[in-house]
Coordinates of N, CA, C and O in Angstrom, one line a residue:
M1 N 62.7 57.7 -9.3 CA 61.4 57.5 -10.3 C 60.6 56.5 -10.4 O 59.2 56.9 -10.8
K2 N 61.0 55.4 -10.0 CA 59.9 54.1 -10.0 C 59.1 54.0 -8.7 O 58.2 53.5 -8.8
N3 N 59.1 55.0 -8.0 CA 58.4 55.2 -6.7 C 57.1 56.2 -6.7 O 56.4 56.4 -6.3
H4 N 56.9 56.8 -8.0 CA 56.0 57.8 -8.1 C 54.7 57.2 -8.5 O 53.8 57.8 -8.0
F5 N 54.5 56.2 -9.3 CA 53.3 55.3 -9.1 C 53.2 54.4 -8.4 O 52.8 53.1 -8.6
N6 N 53.3 54.4 -7.1 CA 53.1 53.3 -6.1 C 51.2 53.4 -6.1 O 50.6 54.2 -5.9
L7 N 51.2 52.3 -5.8 CA 49.7 51.7 -5.8 C 49.1 52.6 -4.6 O 47.9 52.8 -4.9
K8 N 49.4 52.7 -3.5 CA 48.8 53.5 -2.5 C 48.7 54.8 -2.6 O 47.6 55.3 -2.4
S9 N 49.7 55.3 -3.3 CA 49.5 56.9 -3.9 C 48.1 56.8 -4.9 O 47.6 57.8 -4.6
L10 N 48.2 56.1 -5.7 CA 47.5 56.0 -6.6 C 45.9 55.9 -6.2 O 44.7 56.5 -6.6
A11 N 45.6 55.1 -5.0 CA 44.5 55.0 -4.5 C 44.0 56.1 -3.7 O 42.7 56.4 -3.6
F12 N 45.2 56.4 -3.0 CA 44.6 57.9 -2.2 C 44.2 59.2 -3.0 O 43.0 59.5 -2.5
Y13 N 44.9 59.2 -4.0 CA 44.4 60.4 -5.1 C 43.0 59.8 -5.8 O 42.1 60.9 -6.1
G14 N 42.9 58.6 -6.0 CA 41.6 58.1 -6.6 C 40.4 58.3 -5.8 O 39.2 58.9 -6.5
V15 N 40.8 57.8 -4.4 CA 39.5 58.2 -3.5 C 39.3 59.9 -3.2 O 38.1 60.1 -3.0
A16 N 40.4 60.5 -3.2 CA 40.2 61.7 -2.7 C 39.5 62.8 -4.0 O 38.6 63.5 -3.6
I17 N 39.6 62.1 -5.2 CA 39.1 63.0 -6.3 C 37.7 62.5 -6.1 O 36.8 63.5 -6.6
S18 N 37.6 61.2 -6.0 CA 36.0 60.7 -6.2 C 35.4 61.3 -4.9 O 33.9 61.4 -5.2
S19 N 35.8 61.4 -3.9 CA 35.0 61.9 -2.8 C 34.4 63.7 -2.8 O 33.6 64.1 -2.6
V20 N 35.4 64.3 -3.7 CA 35.2 65.7 -4.0 C 34.1 65.5 -5.2 O 33.3 66.2 -4.8
L21 N 34.2 64.9 -6.0 CA 33.4 64.9 -7.3 C 31.7 64.6 -6.7 O 30.6 65.0 -6.9
L22 N 31.6 63.7 -5.7 CA 30.6 63.3 -4.9 C 29.9 64.1 -4.1 O 28.7 64.5 -4.3
L23 N 31.0 64.9 -3.3 CA 30.4 66.1 -2.6 C 29.8 67.0 -3.3 O 28.8 67.5 -3.0
F24 N 30.5 67.5 -4.3 CA 30.1 68.6 -5.3 C 28.6 68.3 -5.9 O 27.6 68.9 -6.0
K25 N 28.4 66.9 -6.5 CA 27.1 66.8 -7.1 C 26.0 66.9 -5.7 O 25.1 67.0 -6.1
V26 N 26.2 66.1 -4.5 CA 25.2 66.0 -3.7 C 25.0 67.7 -3.3 O 23.8 68.0 -3.3
V27 N 26.2 68.3 -3.1 CA 25.8 70.0 -2.7 C 24.9 70.5 -3.7 O 24.0 71.4 -3.8
S28 N 25.3 70.2 -5.0 CA 24.8 70.8 -6.0 C 23.2 70.6 -6.3 O 22.4 71.4 -6.6
A29 N 23.0 69.2 -6.0 CA 21.8 68.6 -6.1 C 20.6 69.3 -4.8 O 19.7 69.5 -5.1
Y30 N 21.3 69.3 -3.6 CA 20.7 70.3 -2.7 C 20.2 71.7 -3.0 O 19.1 71.9 -2.5
G31 N 21.3 72.3 -3.6 CA 21.0 73.5 -4.0 C 20.0 74.0 -4.8 O 18.9 74.9 -4.7
E32 N 20.0 72.9 -6.0 CA 18.9 73.3 -6.8 C 17.8 72.8 -6.7 O 16.5 73.3 -6.7
A33 N 17.5 71.7 -5.4 CA 16.2 71.6 -5.2 C 15.6 72.3 -4.0 O 14.2 72.7 -3.8
N34 N 16.6 72.6 -3.2 CA 16.1 73.6 -1.9 C 16.2 75.3 -1.9 O 15.6 75.8 -1.0
L35 N 17.5 75.8 -2.5 CA 17.6 77.0 -2.4 C 17.1 77.9 -3.8 O 17.5 77.5 -4.7
K36 N 16.2 78.7 -3.3 CA 15.5 79.7 -4.5 C 15.7 81.3 -4.1 O 15.9 81.7 -2.9
A37 N 16.2 81.6 -5.3 CA 16.7 83.3 -5.3 C 15.2 84.0 -4.7 O 14.0 83.7 -5.2
Q38 N 15.2 85.2 -4.2 CA 14.4 85.9 -3.7 C 13.5 86.6 -4.8 O 14.5 86.8 -5.7
T39 N 12.6 86.9 -5.0 CA 11.4 87.8 -6.1 C 12.2 89.0 -6.1 O 12.5 89.5 -5.4
S40 N 12.3 89.1 -7.6 CA 13.1 90.4 -7.8 C 11.7 91.8 -7.8 O 11.0 91.6 -8.3
I41 N 12.1 92.9 -7.1 CA 11.1 93.7 -6.8 C 11.5 95.1 -7.3 O 11.0 96.3 -7.3
Q42 N 12.9 95.0 -7.8 CA 13.8 96.3 -8.0 C 12.8 96.8 -9.1 O 12.7 96.4 -10.1
G43 N 12.9 98.3 -8.7 CA 12.0 99.0 -9.7 C 11.5 100.4 -9.4 O 11.7 100.7 -8.0
R44 N 10.8 100.9 -10.3 CA 10.0 102.3 -9.7 C 8.6 102.0 -9.7 O 8.1 101.5 -10.7
Y45 N 8.0 102.5 -8.8 CA 6.7 102.4 -8.1 C 5.9 103.7 -8.3 O 6.0 104.3 -7.2
L46 N 4.7 103.9 -8.8 CA 3.9 105.0 -8.6 C 2.9 105.1 -7.3 O 2.3 103.9 -7.4
L47 N 3.0 105.7 -6.5 CA 2.1 105.5 -5.0 C 0.9 106.1 -5.3 O 0.9 107.5 -5.7
S48 N -0.3 105.6 -5.1 CA -1.6 106.1 -4.9 C -1.7 106.2 -3.4 O -2.1 104.9 -2.8
L49 N -1.8 107.3 -2.7 CA -2.1 107.6 -1.3 C -3.7 107.5 -1.2 O -4.1 108.4 -2.1
D50 N -3.9 107.1 0.1 CA -5.4 107.2 0.2 C -5.7 108.6 0.8 O -6.9 109.0 0.7
Q51 N -4.9 109.1 1.3 CA -5.0 110.5 1.7 C -3.9 111.4 1.8 O -2.7 111.0 1.3
N52 N -3.9 112.5 2.0 CA -2.5 113.4 1.7 C -1.6 113.4 2.7 O -2.2 113.1 3.8
L53 N -0.5 113.7 2.7 CA 0.6 113.6 3.7 C 0.4 114.6 4.8 O 0.0 115.8 4.1
P54 N 0.8 114.4 5.8 CA 0.7 115.6 6.7 C 1.6 116.6 6.5 O 2.8 116.5 5.8
D55 N 1.1 118.2 6.7 CA 2.2 118.9 6.5 C 2.2 119.2 5.1 O 3.4 120.0 4.6
C56 N 1.4 118.7 4.2 CA 1.5 119.0 2.8 C 0.1 119.8 2.5 O -0.8 119.3 2.7
L57 N 0.4 120.8 1.5 CA -0.8 121.7 1.4 C -1.6 120.9 0.1 O -2.8 121.4 0.2
E58 N -1.3 120.1 -0.7 CA -2.1 119.3 -1.6 C -1.2 117.9 -1.7 O -0.3 117.6 -1.3
L59 N -2.5 117.2 -2.5 CA -1.9 115.8 -2.6 C -0.6 115.5 -3.5 O -0.6 116.1 -4.6
S60 N 0.0 114.8 -3.2 CA 1.5 114.6 -4.4 C 1.6 113.4 -4.8 O 1.1 112.2 -3.9
N61 N 1.8 113.4 -5.7 CA 2.1 111.7 -6.7 C 3.8 111.4 -6.2 O 4.4 112.2 -6.6
L62 N 3.7 110.2 -5.7 CA 5.3 109.8 -5.5 C 5.5 108.5 -6.1 O 4.5 108.1 -6.4
V63 N 6.8 108.6 -6.1 CA 7.4 107.3 -7.0 C 8.4 106.7 -5.7 O 9.2 107.4 -5.1
L64 N 8.1 105.6 -5.5 CA 9.1 104.8 -4.9 C 10.0 103.8 -5.5 O 9.4 103.2 -6.3
D65 N 11.5 104.6 -5.3 CA 12.4 103.9 -6.4 C 13.2 102.7 -5.5 O 13.6 103.2 -4.3
I66 N 13.2 101.5 -5.9 CA 13.6 100.4 -5.0 C 14.9 99.7 -5.6 O 14.8 99.3 -7.0
Q67 N 15.8 99.6 -5.1 CA 17.1 98.7 -5.3 C 17.5 97.7 -4.5 O 17.2 97.6 -3.1
Q68 N 17.7 96.4 -5.3 CA 17.5 95.3 -4.3 C 18.9 94.3 -4.6 O 19.5 94.5 -5.6
S69 N 19.1 93.8 -3.7 CA 20.4 93.1 -3.5 C 19.9 91.8 -2.7 O 20.2 91.6 -1.6
G70 N 19.4 90.9 -3.2 CA 18.9 89.6 -2.3 C 17.5 90.0 -1.6 O 16.7 90.4 -2.2
I71 N 17.7 90.0 -0.3 CA 16.7 90.5 0.8 C 16.9 91.6 1.1 O 15.9 92.5 1.5
Y72 N 18.0 92.2 0.7 CA 18.3 93.6 1.6 C 17.7 95.0 0.3 O 18.0 94.6 -0.8
L73 N 17.1 95.9 0.5 CA 16.4 96.6 -0.1 C 17.3 98.4 0.3 O 17.6 98.4 1.3
N74 N 17.2 99.3 -0.5 CA 17.3 100.5 -0.8 C 16.3 101.0 -1.4 O 15.8 100.6 -2.3
G75 N 15.9 102.5 -1.1 CA 15.0 102.9 -1.7 C 15.0 104.4 -1.6 O 15.7 105.0 -0.6
S76 N 14.3 105.1 -2.3 CA 14.0 106.7 -2.4 C 12.6 106.7 -2.8 O 12.0 106.3 -3.6
L77 N 12.1 107.8 -2.0 CA 10.6 108.5 -2.0 C 10.8 109.6 -2.6 O 11.3 110.6 -2.1
L78 N 10.4 110.0 -3.7 CA 10.5 111.2 -4.7 C 8.9 111.5 -4.9 O 8.2 110.9 -5.3
L79 N 8.8 112.7 -5.5 CA 7.8 113.4 -6.0 C 7.9 112.7 -7.9 O 8.9 112.8 -8.3
A80 N 6.8 112.2 -8.3 CA 6.3 111.7 -9.4 C 7.2 112.7 -10.4 O 7.6 112.0 -11.4
E81 N 7.2 114.1 -10.4 CA 7.3 114.9 -11.1 C 8.7 115.3 -10.9 O 9.3 116.4 -11.6
S82 N 9.7 114.6 -10.4 CA 10.8 115.1 -9.8 C 11.9 115.2 -11.1 O 11.5 114.4 -11.9
S83 N 12.9 116.1 -11.0 CA 13.7 116.4 -12.0 C 14.3 114.9 -12.6 O 14.7 114.2 -11.6
S84 N 15.2 114.8 -13.5 CA 15.9 113.2 -13.7 C 17.0 113.4 -12.9 O 17.6 112.5 -12.5
H85 N 17.4 114.7 -12.5 CA 18.6 115.0 -11.6 C 18.4 114.5 -10.5 O 19.1 113.7 -9.9
K86 N 17.5 114.9 -9.9 CA 16.8 114.2 -8.4 C 16.8 112.9 -8.4 O 17.1 112.1 -7.3
A87 N 16.1 112.4 -9.5 CA 16.0 110.8 -9.5 C 17.3 110.2 -9.3 O 17.8 109.1 -8.7
R88 N 18.4 110.6 -10.3 CA 19.7 110.1 -10.3 C 20.3 110.0 -8.9 O 21.0 109.1 -8.5
V89 N 20.2 111.2 -8.1 CA 20.7 111.3 -6.7 C 20.0 110.7 -5.8 O 20.6 110.0 -5.0
G90 N 18.7 110.2 -6.2 CA 17.9 109.3 -5.1 C 18.7 108.0 -5.3 O 18.6 107.3 -4.5
E91 N 19.1 107.5 -6.6 CA 19.5 106.2 -7.1 C 20.8 105.9 -6.1 O 21.4 104.8 -6.0
K92 N 21.7 107.2 -6.2 CA 22.9 107.0 -5.8 C 23.0 107.2 -4.2 O 24.1 106.4 -3.7
R93 N 22.1 108.0 -3.6 CA 21.9 108.1 -2.2 C 20.7 107.8 -1.7 O 20.1 108.7 -1.2
P94 N 20.2 106.5 -1.6 CA 18.8 106.2 -1.2 C 18.7 106.6 0.3 O 19.5 106.4 0.9
T95 N 17.4 107.0 0.8 CA 17.4 107.3 2.0 C 16.6 106.4 2.8 O 16.4 106.7 4.0
L96 N 15.9 105.3 2.3 CA 15.3 104.5 2.8 C 16.0 103.2 2.8 O 16.6 102.7 1.8
T97 N 16.2 102.3 3.6 CA 16.8 100.7 3.7 C 15.7 99.9 4.5 O 14.9 100.5 5.3
G98 N 15.9 98.8 4.4 CA 15.1 97.7 4.7 C 15.3 96.2 4.1 O 16.6 96.0 3.7
K99 N 14.3 95.3 4.4 CA 14.5 93.9 3.9 C 13.3 93.4 3.3 O 12.2 94.1 3.7
L100 N 13.2 92.4 2.2 CA 12.3 91.8 1.7 C 12.5 90.6 2.6 O 13.3 89.7 2.3
S101 N 11.2 90.0 3.0 CA 10.8 88.5 3.5 C 9.6 88.0 2.9 O 8.6 88.4 3.6
D102 N 9.7 87.0 2.7 CA 8.7 86.3 1.6 C 8.3 87.4 0.6 O 8.7 87.9 0.0
R103 N 7.0 87.7 1.0 CA 6.6 88.7 0.3 C 6.2 90.0 0.8 O 5.5 91.0 0.7
T104 N 6.7 90.2 1.9 CA 6.6 91.1 3.0 C 7.9 92.2 2.8 O 9.1 91.9 3.1
L105 N 7.5 93.6 2.4 CA 8.4 94.7 2.2 C 8.4 95.5 3.6 O 7.4 96.1 4.0
Q106 N 9.9 95.7 4.0 CA 9.9 96.7 5.2 C 11.0 98.0 4.8 O 12.1 97.3 4.6
L107 N 10.6 99.2 4.7 CA 11.7 100.2 4.5 C 11.4 101.2 5.5 O 10.4 101.3 5.9
T108 N 12.7 101.7 6.1 CA 12.5 103.2 7.0 C 13.7 104.0 6.6 O 14.8 103.3 6.2
G109 N 13.7 105.3 7.1 CA 14.6 105.9 6.9 C 13.9 107.4 7.2 O 13.0 107.5 7.4
N110 N 14.8 108.2 6.9 CA 14.6 109.7 7.0 C 14.4 110.4 5.9 O 15.5 110.3 4.9
V111 N 13.3 111.2 5.2 CA 13.3 112.1 4.1 C 12.7 113.3 4.5 O 11.8 113.7 5.2
P112 N 13.5 114.3 3.8 CA 13.1 115.5 3.8 C 11.7 115.9 3.3 O 11.4 115.1 2.3
L113 N 10.7 116.4 4.1 CA 9.5 116.8 3.3 C 9.3 117.7 2.0 O 8.7 117.2 1.4
A114 N 10.3 118.4 1.7 CA 10.5 119.2 0.5 C 10.6 118.1 -0.6 O 10.4 118.5 -1.8
T115 N 11.5 116.7 -0.3 CA 11.8 116.0 -1.3 C 10.1 115.2 -1.8 O 10.3 114.7 -2.8
I116 N 9.4 114.9 -0.8 CA 8.1 114.1 -1.2 C 7.0 115.1 -1.0 O 5.7 114.6 -1.3
C117 N 6.9 116.5 -1.0 CA 5.8 117.3 -0.6 C 6.0 118.7 -1.7 O 7.0 119.2 -1.7
R118 N 5.0 118.7 -2.9 CA 5.1 119.6 -3.9 C 5.3 121.1 -2.9 O 5.7 122.1 -3.6
R119 N 4.2 121.2 -2.0 CA 4.2 122.5 -1.4 C 4.2 122.3 -0.1 O 3.3 122.4 0.8
P120 N 5.4 122.1 0.6 CA 5.4 121.7 2.1 C 4.8 122.8 3.0 O 5.2 124.1 2.5
V121 N 4.7 122.6 4.1 CA 4.0 123.8 4.9 C 5.6 123.9 6.0 O 5.4 125.3 6.1
A122 N 6.4 122.9 6.2 CA 7.8 123.4 6.9 C 9.1 122.4 6.3 O 8.4 121.6 5.4
A123 N 10.0 123.1 6.3 CA 11.1 122.1 5.7 C 11.7 121.4 6.7 O 12.7 121.5 7.7
V124 N 10.9 120.0 6.9 CA 11.3 119.3 8.0 C 11.7 118.1 7.7 O 11.4 117.3 6.7
V125 N 12.7 117.4 8.2 CA 12.9 116.0 7.9 C 12.3 115.0 8.9 O 11.9 114.9 10.1
N126 N 11.2 113.9 8.0 CA 10.6 112.9 8.4 C 10.9 111.5 8.6 O 11.6 111.3 7.7
A127 N 10.9 111.0 9.8 CA 11.2 109.6 9.9 C 10.0 108.5 9.1 O 8.7 109.2 9.4
I128 N 10.3 108.0 8.1 CA 9.4 107.2 7.3 C 9.6 105.8 7.5 O 10.7 105.3 7.4
A129 N 8.4 105.0 7.7 CA 8.2 103.7 7.6 C 7.4 103.3 6.6 O 6.3 103.6 6.6
I130 N 7.7 102.3 5.6 CA 6.9 101.6 4.7 C 6.9 100.0 5.0 O 7.8 99.4 5.2
S131 N 5.5 99.7 5.5 CA 5.3 98.4 5.5 C 4.2 97.9 4.6 O 3.5 98.4 4.5
S132 N 4.7 96.7 3.9 CA 3.7 96.3 2.6 C 3.8 94.7 2.1 O 4.8 94.2 2.8
Q133 N 3.1 94.6 1.3 CA 2.9 93.1 0.8 C 3.3 93.4 -0.8 O 2.6 94.3 -1.5
F134 N 4.1 92.5 -1.5 CA 4.4 92.5 -2.8 C 3.2 91.4 -3.4 O 3.4 90.5 -2.9
Q135 N 2.6 92.0 -4.4 CA 1.5 91.0 -5.1 C 1.8 91.4 -6.6 O 1.3 92.3 -6.9
S136 N 2.7 90.6 -7.2 CA 2.8 90.6 -8.8 C 2.8 91.9 -9.2 O 1.5 92.5 -9.7
E137 N 3.8 92.5 -9.4 CA 3.6 94.0 -10.0 C 2.9 95.0 -9.3 O 3.0 96.5 -10.0
R138 N 2.8 94.9 -8.1 CA 2.0 95.8 -7.3 C 2.6 95.7 -5.8 O 2.8 94.5 -5.0
I139 N 2.6 96.7 -4.8 CA 2.8 96.8 -3.6 C 1.5 97.6 -2.8 O 1.2 98.4 -3.1
V140 N 1.2 96.8 -2.1 CA -0.2 97.4 -0.9 C 0.5 97.6 0.2 O 0.9 96.4 1.1
G141 N 0.1 98.7 1.0 CA 0.9 98.5 2.3 C 0.5 99.9 3.2 O -0.6 100.4 2.7
K142 N 1.2 100.1 4.1 CA 0.8 101.5 4.8 C 2.3 102.3 5.1 O 3.2 101.7 5.1
L143 N 2.4 103.6 5.1 CA 3.3 104.5 4.8 C 2.8 105.3 6.2 O 1.9 106.1 6.6
D144 N 3.9 105.3 7.0 CA 4.1 105.8 8.6 C 4.8 106.7 8.6 O 6.0 106.9 8.6
I145 N 4.7 108.0 8.8 CA 5.3 109.5 8.8 C 5.6 109.5 10.2 O 4.3 109.6 11.3
G146 N 6.6 110.0 10.8 CA 7.1 109.7 12.2 C 6.4 110.7 13.0 O 6.3 110.8 14.3
T147 N 6.0 112.0 12.3 CA 5.8 113.0 13.2 C 4.2 113.3 13.7 O 3.8 113.6 14.3
T148 N 3.7 112.1 12.7 CA 2.0 111.9 13.4 C 1.8 110.5 13.8 O 2.7 109.5 13.6
A149 N 0.8 109.9 14.4 CA 0.1 109.0 14.9 C -0.4 107.9 13.9 O -0.9 106.9 14.2
R150 N -0.5 108.6 12.9 CA -1.6 107.6 11.6 C -0.7 107.4 10.6 O 0.4 107.7 10.3
E151 N -1.4 106.2 10.2 CA -0.9 105.6 9.0 C -1.7 105.9 7.8 O -3.0 106.2 7.7
I152 N -1.0 106.2 6.5 CA -1.5 106.4 5.4 C -1.3 104.8 4.5 O -0.2 104.8 4.1
A153 N -2.5 104.6 4.2 CA -2.5 103.4 3.3 C -2.3 103.7 2.0 O -2.5 105.0 1.2
F154 N -1.7 102.8 1.1 CA -1.4 103.0 -0.3 C -1.2 101.8 -1.4 O -1.3 100.8 -0.6
T155 N -1.5 102.1 -2.7 CA -1.1 101.2 -3.7 C 0.0 101.7 -4.4 O 0.1 102.8 -4.6
A156 N 1.0 101.0 -4.8 CA 2.0 101.3 -5.7 C 1.7 100.2 -6.9 O 1.8 98.9 -6.8
K157 N 2.0 100.8 -8.4 CA 1.9 100.1 -9.4 C 3.3 100.4 -10.1 O 3.9 101.5 -10.3
R158 N 4.2 99.0 -10.5 CA 5.1 99.2 -11.2 C 5.2 100.1 -12.4 O 4.3 99.6 -13.2
L159 N 6.2 101.2 -12.6 CA 6.4 101.8 -13.7 C 7.3 101.2 -14.8 O 8.1 100.5 -14.3
E160 N 7.0 101.1 -16.1 CA 8.0 100.4 -16.8 C 9.0 101.7 -16.9 O 8.5 102.9 -16.7
S161 N 10.0 101.4 -17.5 CA 11.1 102.3 -17.7 C 10.8 103.5 -18.4 O 10.7 104.9 -18.4
G162 N 10.0 103.6 -19.6 CA 9.4 104.4 -20.5 C 8.6 105.2 -19.8 O 8.6 106.3 -20.0
E163 N 7.4 104.4 -19.4 CA 6.4 105.2 -18.5 C 6.9 105.9 -17.4 O 6.3 107.2 -17.3
S164 N 7.8 105.8 -16.4 CA 8.4 106.6 -15.4 C 8.9 108.0 -16.1 O 8.2 108.8 -15.5
N165 N 9.4 108.3 -17.5 CA 9.9 109.5 -18.1 C 8.7 110.0 -18.1 O 9.0 111.1 -18.0
S166 N 7.8 109.5 -19.0 CA 6.6 110.1 -19.5 C 5.9 110.6 -18.2 O 5.4 111.8 -18.2
R167 N 5.6 110.1 -17.2 CA 5.1 110.5 -15.8 C 5.6 111.8 -15.6 O 4.8 112.3 -14.8
E168 N 6.7 111.5 -15.4 CA 7.9 112.6 -14.6 C 7.5 113.9 -15.2 O 7.0 114.8 -14.5
S169 N 7.3 114.0 -16.7 CA 7.1 115.2 -17.6 C 5.7 115.8 -17.3 O 5.5 116.5 -17.4
G170 N 4.8 114.4 -17.5 CA 3.6 114.9 -17.7 C 2.8 115.3 -16.5 O 1.5 116.0 -16.2
V171 N 2.8 114.6 -15.1 CA 2.3 115.1 -13.9 C 2.4 116.3 -13.4 O 1.3 116.9 -12.9
G172 N 3.3 117.0 -13.5 CA 3.8 118.0 -13.2 C 3.0 119.5 -14.0 O 3.2 120.5 -13.3
S173 N 2.6 119.0 -15.1 CA 1.9 120.0 -16.1 C 0.3 120.1 -15.7 O 0.0 120.6 -16.8
R174 N -0.1 120.0 -14.7 CA -1.8 120.1 -14.7 C -1.9 121.4 -14.4 O -1.0 122.1 -13.9
E175 N -3.0 121.8 -15.2 CA -3.4 123.5 -15.0 C -5.0 123.6 -14.9 O -5.5 122.7 -15.3

């Protein structure tokens, strides 16, 4: 019993505990000074296209729904007047994947034309690539549809959660 409080053992444990505390303090200071979280862009964005989508008979209002985990992104491209059921399915099974680097957003995937076109010419699945820049509540970029050689410029404005529901019901009721 008298050997439990040996001077060498106490010195060893004291140095070990002090070293761990010092290392923790150094790593914490480095993290606070140099590591920053990625900008949050998660949300729903109403896209304003410069021109009509190919193979669509009329201009469609589209919503880009982005889900974010750090720099990795998932997204769904839907008609603005899609039912809330389609929006929920899009959230559960996003068709676009990509990354956020600085303020540059890249998304690619396959989207059925019937999902993004109110009156499609044919039921085709299109490869879509979105490359854009995020600028405080707005996304400005280009939409590349795989079946055509042209890119369609767009701007997207973030929708508030209540605004998204009112737009979905109001956009489709044009007469």
